[in-house]
Every structure is written in C-alpha cells, then in structure tokens.
Amino acid sequence: MTINRLAQLSSHSGMVSHVTSTGAVHAAPLTPSVLTGLQILQQFNLVDFTNFSTNSDVEGRAVIGGDLTSSNSSTFFNNQPGGSGNQNAPASTFQALTVYGNVTNAININMNSGGSAYIGGSVNSGAHFNFNGGGSRVATTPTQSIADFKTAAFSLESQLANLSTSGTVNASDFNNVTLTGGGGSTAVFSISASALQTWHGMSLNLNGATSVIINVTGGTNINLTNGLNLNNGFTSHQHDIIWNFETATSVSVTGWQGAILAVDATVSNTSAVNGAVIANAFVGSGELHQYVYDGVVCFLAGTRIATPDGEANIEDLAIGDFVMTHDGRSAPVRWVGRQTVEMARAVALRVLPIRIKAGALCDMTPARDLLVSTCHALMIDGLLIQAGALVNGTSIVREYDVPETFTYYHVELDGHFLILAEGVAAETFIDNVGRMAFDNWDEHEAMFPGGRALEEIDLPRVQSARQLPSLLRQYLDDRAVQFDEQMLEAA
C-alpha cells in the first residue's frame, strides 16, 4: 500500500498552534475582544438590532439593541440546558438576555434555567423579572456595543454572499426541490428570492457537508409563508444551516429550519424557527428554538511544514514565504489564517483535533505526531481523506487532552494545493465558510476585497469512515496492530 505524501493545510481543516516535539497542544491565549460574525451566530439564539416586541419564547441567549417593548410577557433562556436542539448554549461573556435600551412596558420577563439579564436603560416601574433557577439582574456592561454586533454581522453577510456556489439545485418539481452538496465540507447554494417564494417543498442532501450556506439573492420583501415546507435533511441538520438574506428588508417564514441572517430586515414567523435569528428586528409570533450553528475546520500550531529552506512551524509562516508542494514545487504563501477555539463555547466532537501518531500511515509518516482538525483532508492513495474518517482508536485518535483555548492555522496559496506537513500530504486552504471564524479575517478581506474563488483539487474526497475503501481500511488497521506491538515492545 503506497501512502502519497501531501501536506495538511486546508480549507477544510487546520493545524493547531503550539505543539511540542511530542505533539502535545499548549494553550494559545488569543481571545478576540469583539466577537466575529460567526461567533455571534454560535453564541446567540437572537440578535435584534432594534426593538423587540414579540411575546414568544427565545430558548437561547438573546441580544436586543433597542428596547424591550413586548405587550404581555417575554420568556428567555427556556428549556436549558440544551434547548430543542439538545445543544447546550455555548459559554459567553454575555448574559442570557442583554437589552441595550429600555424595558418600556409593565410586563413579566421570565428568565429561565438560571439565566441572568442586563438592562442598559430604564425599566418600567410595572415590569417584573421572574428569575427561575438562580439568575439575577446584573449591572456588568457588555464587552461590545450593539454597533459592534451589527458591523460583524454585516461582514458575515458579505462574506457568505461572496462564496462560490458548490451545490446543485434541482427545481424540476416545485413541490420537491432538492438541494445537493458538491462533496466538500461546505455546501454553498444560491437561490433567487423569486424562485424560493414559488416553491412548496424542499429537501437537502448534504453529501458529506458539515456546513450549509444558502444565499437568497434579490428581493427585498420576501414572504415564505405560502406553503413552503422544509423537509428531509433540513429537519435533521438545523445546526449546520445558515440562510443568508443579504438584500432583504423583510422576511416572513413559517416552520423554519436553520439560522436566519438578515441584518437589514424585519423577520417575522408564524411558527417556530429552529435556529438563530440575526436581524434588524424580530417581530414574530412563533418561538425561537436553540439550534447552535457549529461548523469549523483547520490545523494545529507546532506542525512542521516543508519549505525550500527546510521545515518551519506553521505558526511562523508569513505572507510571501515559500512552502513546498507535494510534487516538489515551491509556492508563495498568500495568507495564514488563525482560528481560535474555546472549548467552553464549542461542540467538542466538531472541534477536537485528530492526532495521527508518528508512523501511523507508513514508516516515518508522519515524521512526528500530527494534529489536525477533524475535517482536514490528507492525500492517501489518490484520495483526499478527512482526518476524522481515519480514527481507529490506536494510531489515529481523537485528542481530548486539549487546553481550554487553542488555535488552528490555515495556509492559503494561489490555488488549492497539497503541501507537506510532518511529511504527510495535505490540502491547503480553499474558499470556504470556515473563513468566517478567523481571528484575522479582516486582514484577508483587506487584501482581497472581492474575495478569491479557488478551484478545488479534482480528487475524490472521503468524509466519513464508511466511505473509506476496504483495502485501505485493512491496511491502516494492520498498521495500527503493528503500532500497538511496537509500543508494547518499547514499554
């Protein structure tokens, strides 16, 4: 069995910062003071930039930029821990409810599950807080302004709108429109608002994707309450889906699945939204259910990358440096992305690194333990195989011994190439939704204001263990047995 050597840098994965010669991960104390758009989407069930007037429940964390103007009662942080999506609300420096403005009416504000509330303005003398589970009203000023929230959300909207389409839409039957991912870790679709408003049924085939971006183009007043049903795929992957309504000024939905990003729009609903809402205003008559968006991909620091002058730690690479591709060419680095992971705010199985132990793939490959994100692809026998598909519990394992905070690194070249990381061939970064979570995304945006569309390497991609060819699985299992025997002899 021949193991082709390709490096591990990818749009679908990353390298972790600060790894010793034994491959142990060390903390990287890099926590942004202002949340990125993706972090906002991950931490909040609702971000309403103006006034909030609905009486329906909000299960997760909520931010209201203006006043709380409900006429009866409002319930927040309901059904915790987990919410309807059985995902705990990620940790945050923000309270369960943050209102930058006033509470204008004599209403009951129900704070459930131990959630606390911050009110920046005045509170109507007739308003009453019911703190159920130990929460309280706090005076701590939020770490960022509502303007900061809006700037980050606008940036996210723009980034998503500029992503290259990677999925297909079959709309031959308006009663059963099918969206199919293109085979990568992120499926990106572009659908016109006019078409979406005529469809009656939609199903989703992720085709291995772990993130789904649906850019709804054109249209300002978008009404999706006239019989559109989101069916198979949508109803089981709400936490993977972002609907991006960049041009909308109003969006009306019913029975919705996935997050709604509509920064300039008033969003209303007639029944529950299973996902987050980030909007200019939310005036719905249905609940917001907590389905935390949880996409992420990359490499860990300390990973050694082949360069014309020898090996360099990935975190030391800079724009303009040269790295070696798997076929012996040198290529300039165009950008190095950094992505901080905070375990308290993350879904563990999505973000924990995969440790590929030294020699796990073949003799001296990798040369040292290699730590990459679960979706990072390595080239083995002409296949791009995501690291998570290789886990065998012996020589390739999920790494649980990580600090509370660590950093993934991504290297972008002039195309989607294969470079050498610890002697293993792995993909470089390609245009992908993962950019949204980069700590230094603004740097990339300044360099490439219009974005960069890079074509993905034309190789089959293996995204799960069941897709791994049986002969390759047997080979890796045999190597794992040898690995075990060698460890026992060494002991």
CSV table of C-alpha atoms in Angstrom, one decimal, residues 39 71 77 152 162 170 289 352 374 390 396 448:
chain,number,residue,atom,x,y,z
A,39,GLN,CA,-19.0,33.7,17.0
A,71,SER,CA,-47.1,44.0,25.5
A,77,PHE,CA,-33.3,31.1,28.1
A,152,ALA,CA,-19.6,41.9,12.5
A,162,ASN,CA,-19.3,36.1,-1.9
A,170,ASN,CA,-33.0,20.5,-8.8
A,289,HIS,CA,-35.6,27.3,19.2
A,352,LEU,CA,-11.3,18.5,18.9
A,374,THR,CA,-11.4,16.5,12.0
A,390,LEU,CA,-9.2,7.7,9.7
A,396,ILE,CA,-5.1,7.7,14.9
A,448,PHE,CA,-8.9,40.6,-1.5
